[in-house]
Amino acid sequence: MRRRTRQTVAAIAVLLALALVTAAAAQSKMPKLPPPYVFAQTGDSPGKVTFDHSSHVDESAPSCTSCHPKVFSILKAGGSVDGTPITHAAMEKGKSCGACHDGKKSFGIDDCSLCHRAQ
């Protein structure tokens, strides 16, 4: 009787392990990304900036937590985590987009045409 119980427990453990592995594999697929976000053009801006998640997410290892909630609000599109406006001055200090777009991790903010598109 004990042997049968052990076999049953072992079979359940194997099935649970398989379920966990399957669930982990399913989660490694690309998440459904929000649509592109267009920032309002302000001041002497050379053009609107459109943020597209698909150009910022590594499909082989998608991770929303790289930016959310450390740098950007996940609840307010186009919002920084501390609520301050996203400006070039802030980016030069490593805030918002400048956390990655520093010329080392990713291209810097010195070429306007990489982000700003004239309409």
Short mmCIF file of N, CA, C and O in Angstrom, two decimals:
data_model
loop_
_atom_site.label_atom_id
_atom_site.label_comp_id
_atom_site.label_asym_id
_atom_site.label_seq_id
_atom_site.Cartn_x
_atom_site.Cartn_y
_atom_site.Cartn_z
N MET A 1 0.81 -1.18 0.00
CA MET A 1 0.00 0.00 0.00
C MET A 1 0.87 1.27 0.00
O MET A 1 0.59 2.19 -0.72
N ARG A 2 1.92 1.30 0.85
CA ARG A 2 2.82 2.45 0.91
C ARG A 2 3.51 2.68 -0.42
O ARG A 2 3.73 3.82 -0.83
N ARG A 3 3.90 1.59 -1.06
CA ARG A 3 4.61 1.68 -2.33
C ARG A 3 3.72 2.35 -3.38
O ARG A 3 4.17 3.20 -4.13
N ARG A 4 2.46 1.99 -3.40
CA ARG A 4 1.51 2.57 -4.36
C ARG A 4 1.33 4.07 -4.08
O ARG A 4 1.25 4.87 -4.99
N THR A 5 1.28 4.44 -2.81
CA THR A 5 1.15 5.85 -2.44
C THR A 5 2.37 6.64 -2.90
O THR A 5 2.23 7.73 -3.44
N ARG A 6 3.55 6.07 -2.69
CA ARG A 6 4.78 6.74 -3.14
C ARG A 6 4.79 6.91 -4.66
O ARG A 6 5.19 7.94 -5.18
N GLN A 7 4.35 5.89 -5.36
CA GLN A 7 4.30 5.97 -6.83
C GLN A 7 3.31 7.05 -7.28
O GLN A 7 3.58 7.79 -8.21
N THR A 8 2.19 7.13 -6.62
CA THR A 8 1.18 8.14 -6.95
C THR A 8 1.72 9.54 -6.68
O THR A 8 1.58 10.44 -7.51
N VAL A 9 2.37 9.71 -5.54
CA VAL A 9 2.96 11.02 -5.20
C VAL A 9 4.05 11.38 -6.22
O VAL A 9 4.13 12.53 -6.68
N ALA A 10 4.87 10.41 -6.60
CA ALA A 10 5.92 10.66 -7.59
C ALA A 10 5.32 11.04 -8.94
O ALA A 10 5.81 11.97 -9.61
N ALA A 11 4.26 10.36 -9.35
CA ALA A 11 3.61 10.67 -10.62
C ALA A 11 3.01 12.08 -10.60
O ALA A 11 3.13 12.84 -11.57
N ILE A 12 2.40 12.45 -9.48
CA ILE A 12 1.85 13.80 -9.35
C ILE A 12 2.96 14.84 -9.40
O ILE A 12 2.83 15.87 -10.05
N ALA A 13 4.07 14.56 -8.75
CA ALA A 13 5.20 15.49 -8.76
C ALA A 13 5.73 15.69 -10.17
O ALA A 13 6.04 16.82 -10.58
N VAL A 14 5.83 14.62 -10.94
CA VAL A 14 6.30 14.70 -12.33
C VAL A 14 5.33 15.53 -13.16
O VAL A 14 5.73 16.39 -13.94
N LEU A 15 4.05 15.30 -12.99
CA LEU A 15 3.04 16.06 -13.74
C LEU A 15 3.09 17.54 -13.38
O LEU A 15 2.98 18.40 -14.26
N LEU A 16 3.25 17.86 -12.11
CA LEU A 16 3.37 19.25 -11.69
C LEU A 16 4.62 19.91 -12.28
O LEU A 16 4.58 21.05 -12.72
N ALA A 17 5.72 19.17 -12.28
CA ALA A 17 6.96 19.71 -12.86
C ALA A 17 6.78 19.99 -14.35
O ALA A 17 7.21 21.04 -14.85
N LEU A 18 6.14 19.07 -15.06
CA LEU A 18 5.87 19.29 -16.48
C LEU A 18 4.97 20.50 -16.71
O LEU A 18 5.17 21.30 -17.62
N ALA A 19 3.97 20.66 -15.85
CA ALA A 19 3.07 21.81 -15.97
C ALA A 19 3.83 23.12 -15.74
O ALA A 19 3.62 24.10 -16.46
N LEU A 20 4.73 23.13 -14.77
CA LEU A 20 5.53 24.34 -14.50
C LEU A 20 6.46 24.67 -15.66
O LEU A 20 6.61 25.83 -16.04
N VAL A 21 7.10 23.66 -16.22
CA VAL A 21 7.99 23.87 -17.37
C VAL A 21 7.20 24.40 -18.56
O VAL A 21 7.63 25.34 -19.24
N THR A 22 6.03 23.85 -18.80
CA THR A 22 5.18 24.31 -19.90
C THR A 22 4.75 25.74 -19.69
O THR A 22 4.77 26.56 -20.60
N ALA A 23 4.36 26.07 -18.45
CA ALA A 23 3.94 27.44 -18.14
C ALA A 23 5.10 28.42 -18.32
O ALA A 23 4.93 29.52 -18.86
N ALA A 24 6.30 28.03 -17.90
CA ALA A 24 7.47 28.90 -18.06
C ALA A 24 7.79 29.12 -19.53
O ALA A 24 8.12 30.23 -19.95
N ALA A 25 7.67 28.09 -20.33
CA ALA A 25 7.93 28.22 -21.77
C ALA A 25 6.91 29.13 -22.42
O ALA A 25 7.25 29.94 -23.29
N ALA A 26 5.67 29.03 -22.00
CA ALA A 26 4.62 29.87 -22.57
C ALA A 26 4.85 31.34 -22.21
O ALA A 26 4.57 32.23 -22.99
N GLN A 27 5.39 31.61 -21.02
CA GLN A 27 5.64 32.98 -20.60
C GLN A 27 6.83 33.60 -21.31
O GLN A 27 6.95 34.82 -21.37
N SER A 28 7.72 32.81 -21.87
CA SER A 28 8.91 33.36 -22.53
C SER A 28 8.58 33.93 -23.91
O SER A 28 9.42 34.54 -24.53
N LYS A 29 7.35 33.72 -24.38
CA LYS A 29 6.96 34.29 -25.66
C LYS A 29 6.75 35.79 -25.50
O LYS A 29 6.54 36.30 -24.41
N MET A 30 6.78 36.49 -26.62
CA MET A 30 6.59 37.94 -26.59
C MET A 30 5.25 38.30 -25.98
O MET A 30 4.22 37.76 -26.35
N PRO A 31 5.25 39.24 -25.05
CA PRO A 31 3.98 39.70 -24.50
C PRO A 31 3.25 40.57 -25.53
O PRO A 31 3.86 41.07 -26.47
N LYS A 32 1.96 40.76 -25.34
CA LYS A 32 1.20 41.66 -26.20
C LYS A 32 1.64 43.07 -25.84
O LYS A 32 1.50 43.49 -24.69
N LEU A 33 2.21 43.75 -26.80
CA LEU A 33 2.76 45.08 -26.54
C LEU A 33 1.72 46.17 -26.79
O LEU A 33 0.88 46.04 -27.68
N PRO A 34 1.81 47.26 -26.03
CA PRO A 34 0.91 48.38 -26.26
C PRO A 34 1.19 49.01 -27.63
O PRO A 34 2.28 48.86 -28.18
N PRO A 35 0.21 49.74 -28.17
CA PRO A 35 0.43 50.40 -29.46
C PRO A 35 1.46 51.52 -29.32
O PRO A 35 1.75 51.97 -28.22
N PRO A 36 2.03 51.99 -30.45
CA PRO A 36 2.97 53.10 -30.39
C PRO A 36 2.35 54.32 -29.72
O PRO A 36 1.14 54.55 -29.81
N TYR A 37 3.18 55.07 -29.02
CA TYR A 37 2.74 56.28 -28.31
C TYR A 37 3.41 57.49 -28.96
O TYR A 37 4.63 57.52 -29.10
N VAL A 38 2.60 58.48 -29.34
CA VAL A 38 3.14 59.71 -29.94
C VAL A 38 3.14 60.80 -28.89
O VAL A 38 2.09 61.16 -28.34
N PHE A 39 4.33 61.33 -28.61
CA PHE A 39 4.46 62.43 -27.66
C PHE A 39 4.04 63.72 -28.34
O PHE A 39 4.30 63.93 -29.53
N ALA A 40 3.42 64.60 -27.59
CA ALA A 40 3.02 65.90 -28.13
C ALA A 40 4.28 66.70 -28.48
O ALA A 40 5.27 66.68 -27.74
N GLN A 41 4.24 67.39 -29.59
CA GLN A 41 5.36 68.21 -30.01
C GLN A 41 5.31 69.52 -29.22
O GLN A 41 4.26 70.15 -29.12
N THR A 42 6.43 69.89 -28.64
CA THR A 42 6.47 71.10 -27.81
C THR A 42 7.57 72.03 -28.27
O THR A 42 8.53 71.62 -28.93
N GLY A 43 7.42 73.30 -27.89
CA GLY A 43 8.46 74.30 -28.11
C GLY A 43 9.07 74.28 -29.49
O GLY A 43 8.38 74.27 -30.50
N ASP A 44 10.40 74.25 -29.52
CA ASP A 44 11.13 74.28 -30.78
C ASP A 44 11.52 72.87 -31.25
O ASP A 44 12.48 72.69 -31.99
N SER A 45 10.75 71.88 -30.85
CA SER A 45 11.01 70.49 -31.24
C SER A 45 10.97 70.35 -32.75
O SER A 45 10.08 70.89 -33.41
N PRO A 46 11.94 69.63 -33.35
CA PRO A 46 11.98 69.48 -34.80
C PRO A 46 10.92 68.51 -35.35
O PRO A 46 10.76 68.38 -36.55
N GLY A 47 10.19 67.85 -34.48
CA GLY A 47 9.14 66.93 -34.93
C GLY A 47 8.65 66.07 -33.79
O GLY A 47 9.26 66.03 -32.71
N LYS A 48 7.53 65.39 -34.00
CA LYS A 48 6.98 64.53 -32.97
C LYS A 48 7.86 63.30 -32.76
O LYS A 48 8.53 62.85 -33.68
N VAL A 49 7.80 62.78 -31.55
CA VAL A 49 8.52 61.55 -31.20
C VAL A 49 7.49 60.46 -30.99
O VAL A 49 6.53 60.64 -30.23
N THR A 50 7.69 59.34 -31.67
CA THR A 50 6.81 58.18 -31.49
C THR A 50 7.61 57.08 -30.83
O THR A 50 8.65 56.66 -31.34
N PHE A 51 7.13 56.64 -29.66
CA PHE A 51 7.78 55.53 -28.97
C PHE A 51 7.07 54.25 -29.37
O PHE A 51 5.85 54.14 -29.26
N ASP A 52 7.83 53.27 -29.83
CA ASP A 52 7.28 51.98 -30.23
C ASP A 52 7.96 50.89 -29.41
O ASP A 52 9.17 50.70 -29.49
N HIS A 53 7.16 50.20 -28.59
CA HIS A 53 7.71 49.13 -27.75
C HIS A 53 8.46 48.08 -28.56
O HIS A 53 9.47 47.54 -28.12
N SER A 54 7.94 47.77 -29.76
CA SER A 54 8.54 46.68 -30.54
C SER A 54 10.01 46.93 -30.90
O SER A 54 10.77 45.99 -31.08
N SER A 55 10.41 48.19 -30.98
CA SER A 55 11.81 48.48 -31.29
C SER A 55 12.68 48.54 -30.02
O SER A 55 13.89 48.71 -30.11
N HIS A 56 12.06 48.38 -28.86
CA HIS A 56 12.79 48.46 -27.60
C HIS A 56 12.79 47.14 -26.82
O HIS A 56 13.40 47.06 -25.76
N VAL A 57 12.08 46.13 -27.31
CA VAL A 57 11.96 44.87 -26.58
C VAL A 57 12.76 43.78 -27.30
O VAL A 57 12.61 43.60 -28.50
N ASP A 58 13.57 43.08 -26.55
CA ASP A 58 14.36 41.96 -27.08
C ASP A 58 13.44 40.75 -27.14
O ASP A 58 13.03 40.22 -26.10
N GLU A 59 13.10 40.30 -28.35
CA GLU A 59 12.16 39.19 -28.51
C GLU A 59 12.65 37.89 -27.88
O GLU A 59 11.87 37.07 -27.45
N SER A 60 13.97 37.72 -27.79
CA SER A 60 14.49 36.48 -27.21
C SER A 60 14.41 36.49 -25.70
O SER A 60 14.45 35.43 -25.07
N ALA A 61 14.30 37.66 -25.10
CA ALA A 61 14.20 37.77 -23.64
C ALA A 61 13.40 39.01 -23.26
O ALA A 61 13.93 39.96 -22.72
N PRO A 62 12.10 39.02 -23.58
CA PRO A 62 11.30 40.20 -23.28
C PRO A 62 11.22 40.45 -21.78
O PRO A 62 11.05 39.52 -21.00
N SER A 63 11.39 41.69 -21.39
CA SER A 63 11.35 42.04 -19.97
C SER A 63 10.83 43.45 -19.80
O SER A 63 11.54 44.42 -20.04
N CYS A 64 9.59 43.56 -19.39
CA CYS A 64 8.98 44.87 -19.15
C CYS A 64 9.65 45.57 -17.97
O CYS A 64 9.69 46.79 -17.90
N THR A 65 10.21 44.77 -17.03
CA THR A 65 10.77 45.35 -15.82
C THR A 65 12.10 46.08 -16.05
O THR A 65 12.62 46.69 -15.13
N SER A 66 12.63 46.01 -17.26
CA SER A 66 13.83 46.80 -17.56
C SER A 66 13.52 48.29 -17.44
O SER A 66 14.37 49.07 -17.01
N CYS A 67 12.32 48.67 -17.82
CA CYS A 67 11.92 50.08 -17.80
C CYS A 67 10.80 50.38 -16.81
O CYS A 67 10.72 51.48 -16.28
N HIS A 68 9.93 49.41 -16.60
CA HIS A 68 8.77 49.62 -15.73
C HIS A 68 8.93 48.87 -14.43
O HIS A 68 9.24 47.70 -14.45
N PRO A 69 8.72 49.46 -13.30
CA PRO A 69 8.38 50.85 -13.04
C PRO A 69 9.58 51.71 -12.69
O PRO A 69 9.41 52.81 -12.18
N LYS A 70 10.80 51.23 -12.95
CA LYS A 70 12.00 51.98 -12.56
C LYS A 70 12.11 53.34 -13.24
O LYS A 70 12.45 54.33 -12.62
N VAL A 71 11.89 53.39 -14.55
CA VAL A 71 12.11 54.60 -15.34
C VAL A 71 10.80 55.23 -15.80
O VAL A 71 10.62 56.44 -15.70
N PHE A 72 9.89 54.39 -16.29
CA PHE A 72 8.63 54.89 -16.84
C PHE A 72 7.45 54.30 -16.10
O PHE A 72 7.47 53.14 -15.71
N SER A 73 6.40 55.12 -15.97
CA SER A 73 5.17 54.66 -15.36
C SER A 73 4.53 53.60 -16.24
O SER A 73 4.51 53.74 -17.46
N ILE A 74 4.01 52.57 -15.65
CA ILE A 74 3.32 51.55 -16.43
C ILE A 74 1.84 51.89 -16.52
O ILE A 74 1.10 51.34 -17.31
N LEU A 75 1.41 52.85 -15.72
CA LEU A 75 -0.01 53.21 -15.68
C LEU A 75 -0.35 54.41 -16.55
O LEU A 75 -1.50 54.61 -16.90
N LYS A 76 0.64 55.24 -16.88
CA LYS A 76 0.39 56.44 -17.68
C LYS A 76 1.33 56.45 -18.87
O LYS A 76 2.54 56.64 -18.73
N ALA A 77 0.78 56.27 -20.07
CA ALA A 77 1.60 56.25 -21.28
C ALA A 77 2.36 57.57 -21.41
O ALA A 77 1.81 58.64 -21.21
N GLY A 78 3.63 57.46 -21.73
CA GLY A 78 4.46 58.63 -21.93
C GLY A 78 4.86 59.35 -20.66
O GLY A 78 5.38 60.46 -20.70
N GLY A 79 4.66 58.71 -19.52
CA GLY A 79 4.98 59.36 -18.25
C GLY A 79 6.21 58.78 -17.58
O GLY A 79 6.42 57.57 -17.57
N SER A 80 7.02 59.67 -17.02
CA SER A 80 8.18 59.21 -16.26
C SER A 80 7.69 58.72 -14.90
O SER A 80 6.62 59.10 -14.45
N VAL A 81 8.47 57.90 -14.26
CA VAL A 81 8.06 57.31 -12.99
C VAL A 81 7.89 58.37 -11.91
O VAL A 81 7.02 58.25 -11.05
N ASP A 82 8.67 59.44 -11.96
CA ASP A 82 8.55 60.48 -10.94
C ASP A 82 7.60 61.61 -11.35
O ASP A 82 7.44 62.58 -10.62
N GLY A 83 6.99 61.48 -12.52
CA GLY A 83 6.01 62.48 -12.96
C GLY A 83 6.59 63.72 -13.61
O GLY A 83 5.85 64.60 -14.04
N THR A 84 7.91 63.80 -13.69
CA THR A 84 8.52 64.98 -14.31
C THR A 84 8.45 64.85 -15.83
O THR A 84 8.44 63.75 -16.37
N PRO A 85 8.41 65.98 -16.52
CA PRO A 85 8.35 65.93 -17.99
C PRO A 85 9.60 65.27 -18.57
O PRO A 85 10.69 65.35 -18.01
N ILE A 86 9.42 64.63 -19.70
CA ILE A 86 10.54 64.01 -20.40
C ILE A 86 11.16 65.08 -21.28
O ILE A 86 10.57 65.50 -22.27
N THR A 87 12.33 65.54 -20.89
CA THR A 87 13.01 66.62 -21.60
C THR A 87 14.44 66.20 -21.94
O THR A 87 14.97 65.25 -21.35
N HIS A 88 15.05 66.94 -22.85
CA HIS A 88 16.45 66.66 -23.18
C HIS A 88 17.34 66.91 -21.97
O HIS A 88 18.30 66.17 -21.74
N ALA A 89 17.03 67.93 -21.19
CA ALA A 89 17.84 68.21 -19.99
C ALA A 89 17.81 67.02 -19.04
O ALA A 89 18.83 66.63 -18.48
N ALA A 90 16.62 66.42 -18.87
CA ALA A 90 16.50 65.24 -18.00
C ALA A 90 17.26 64.06 -18.60
O ALA A 90 17.94 63.32 -17.89
N MET A 91 17.15 63.88 -19.93
CA MET A 91 17.84 62.77 -20.59
C MET A 91 19.35 62.90 -20.46
O MET A 91 20.05 61.90 -20.27
N GLU A 92 19.85 64.13 -20.53
CA GLU A 92 21.30 64.35 -20.38
C GLU A 92 21.79 63.96 -19.00
O GLU A 92 22.97 63.65 -18.82
N LYS A 93 20.89 63.95 -18.02
CA LYS A 93 21.23 63.54 -16.65
C LYS A 93 20.94 62.06 -16.42
O LYS A 93 20.96 61.59 -15.29
N GLY A 94 20.62 61.32 -17.49
CA GLY A 94 20.37 59.90 -17.37
C GLY A 94 18.95 59.54 -16.96
O GLY A 94 18.68 58.41 -16.57
N LYS A 95 18.04 60.49 -17.04
CA LYS A 95 16.64 60.25 -16.68
C LYS A 95 15.87 59.84 -17.93
O LYS A 95 16.30 60.08 -19.05
N SER A 96 14.72 59.25 -17.74
CA SER A 96 13.80 58.80 -18.80
C SER A 96 14.57 58.11 -19.93
O SER A 96 15.33 57.19 -19.67
N CYS A 97 14.41 58.55 -21.16
CA CYS A 97 15.05 57.90 -22.31
C CYS A 97 16.57 57.85 -22.15
O CYS A 97 17.23 56.92 -22.62
N GLY A 98 17.13 58.86 -21.48
CA GLY A 98 18.57 58.96 -21.27
C GLY A 98 19.14 57.87 -20.38
O GLY A 98 20.35 57.69 -20.31
N ALA A 99 18.27 57.10 -19.72
CA ALA A 99 18.75 55.97 -18.90
C ALA A 99 19.44 54.94 -19.78
O ALA A 99 20.37 54.27 -19.36
N CYS A 100 18.99 54.81 -21.03
CA CYS A 100 19.62 53.88 -21.98
C CYS A 100 20.27 54.62 -23.15
O CYS A 100 21.33 54.22 -23.61
N HIS A 101 19.62 55.67 -23.62
CA HIS A 101 20.15 56.40 -24.77
C HIS A 101 21.21 57.40 -24.32
O HIS A 101 21.01 58.60 -24.30
N ASP A 102 22.35 56.82 -23.95
CA ASP A 102 23.47 57.60 -23.42
C ASP A 102 24.71 57.53 -24.31
O ASP A 102 25.77 58.02 -23.96
N GLY A 103 24.56 56.89 -25.48
CA GLY A 103 25.69 56.74 -26.38
C GLY A 103 26.54 55.52 -26.06
O GLY A 103 27.48 55.21 -26.78
N LYS A 104 26.22 54.82 -24.96
CA LYS A 104 26.95 53.61 -24.58
C LYS A 104 26.03 52.39 -24.66
O LYS A 104 26.29 51.47 -25.41
N LYS A 105 24.97 52.40 -23.86
CA LYS A 105 23.99 51.30 -23.91
C LYS A 105 23.28 51.29 -25.25
O LYS A 105 23.02 50.25 -25.83
N SER A 106 22.92 52.47 -25.72
CA SER A 106 22.22 52.64 -26.99
C SER A 106 22.64 53.99 -27.55
O SER A 106 23.33 54.76 -26.89
N PHE A 107 22.17 54.28 -28.77
CA PHE A 107 22.58 55.54 -29.39
C PHE A 107 22.23 56.72 -28.48
O PHE A 107 21.28 56.68 -27.71
N GLY A 108 23.03 57.77 -28.59
CA GLY A 108 22.83 58.95 -27.77
C GLY A 108 21.72 59.84 -28.29
O GLY A 108 21.07 59.53 -29.29
N ILE A 109 21.53 60.96 -27.62
CA ILE A 109 20.43 61.87 -27.98
C ILE A 109 20.92 63.06 -28.79
O ILE A 109 20.21 64.05 -28.92
N ASP A 110 22.09 62.96 -29.39
CA ASP A 110 22.65 64.09 -30.12
C ASP A 110 22.18 64.20 -31.58
O ASP A 110 22.32 65.24 -32.19
N ASP A 111 21.59 63.15 -32.14
CA ASP A 111 21.07 63.19 -33.51
C ASP A 111 19.54 63.24 -33.45
O ASP A 111 18.87 62.22 -33.24
N CYS A 112 18.98 64.43 -33.63
CA CYS A 112 17.52 64.65 -33.48
C CYS A 112 16.70 63.74 -34.38
O CYS A 112 15.63 63.27 -33.98
N SER A 113 17.19 63.47 -35.60
CA SER A 113 16.39 62.73 -36.57
C SER A 113 16.16 61.27 -36.19
O SER A 113 15.31 60.61 -36.78
N LEU A 114 16.91 60.74 -35.22
CA LEU A 114 16.71 59.36 -34.81
C LEU A 114 15.39 59.18 -34.04
O LEU A 114 14.81 58.09 -34.06
N CYS A 115 14.92 60.24 -33.41
CA CYS A 115 13.67 60.15 -32.65
C CYS A 115 12.60 61.09 -33.15
O CYS A 115 11.42 60.74 -33.20
N HIS A 116 13.00 62.31 -33.49
CA HIS A 116 12.04 63.32 -33.95
C HIS A 116 11.78 63.17 -35.44
O HIS A 116 12.72 63.16 -36.23
N ARG A 117 10.52 63.05 -35.78
CA ARG A 117 10.12 62.93 -37.19
C ARG A 117 9.32 64.16 -37.58
O ARG A 117 8.30 64.46 -36.97
N ALA A 118 9.78 64.86 -38.59
CA ALA A 118 9.04 66.01 -39.10
C ALA A 118 7.76 65.50 -39.75
O ALA A 118 7.77 64.49 -40.45
N GLN A 119 6.68 66.17 -39.49
CA GLN A 119 5.37 65.73 -40.02
C GLN A 119 5.10 66.36 -41.36
O GLN A 119 5.32 67.43 -41.67
#
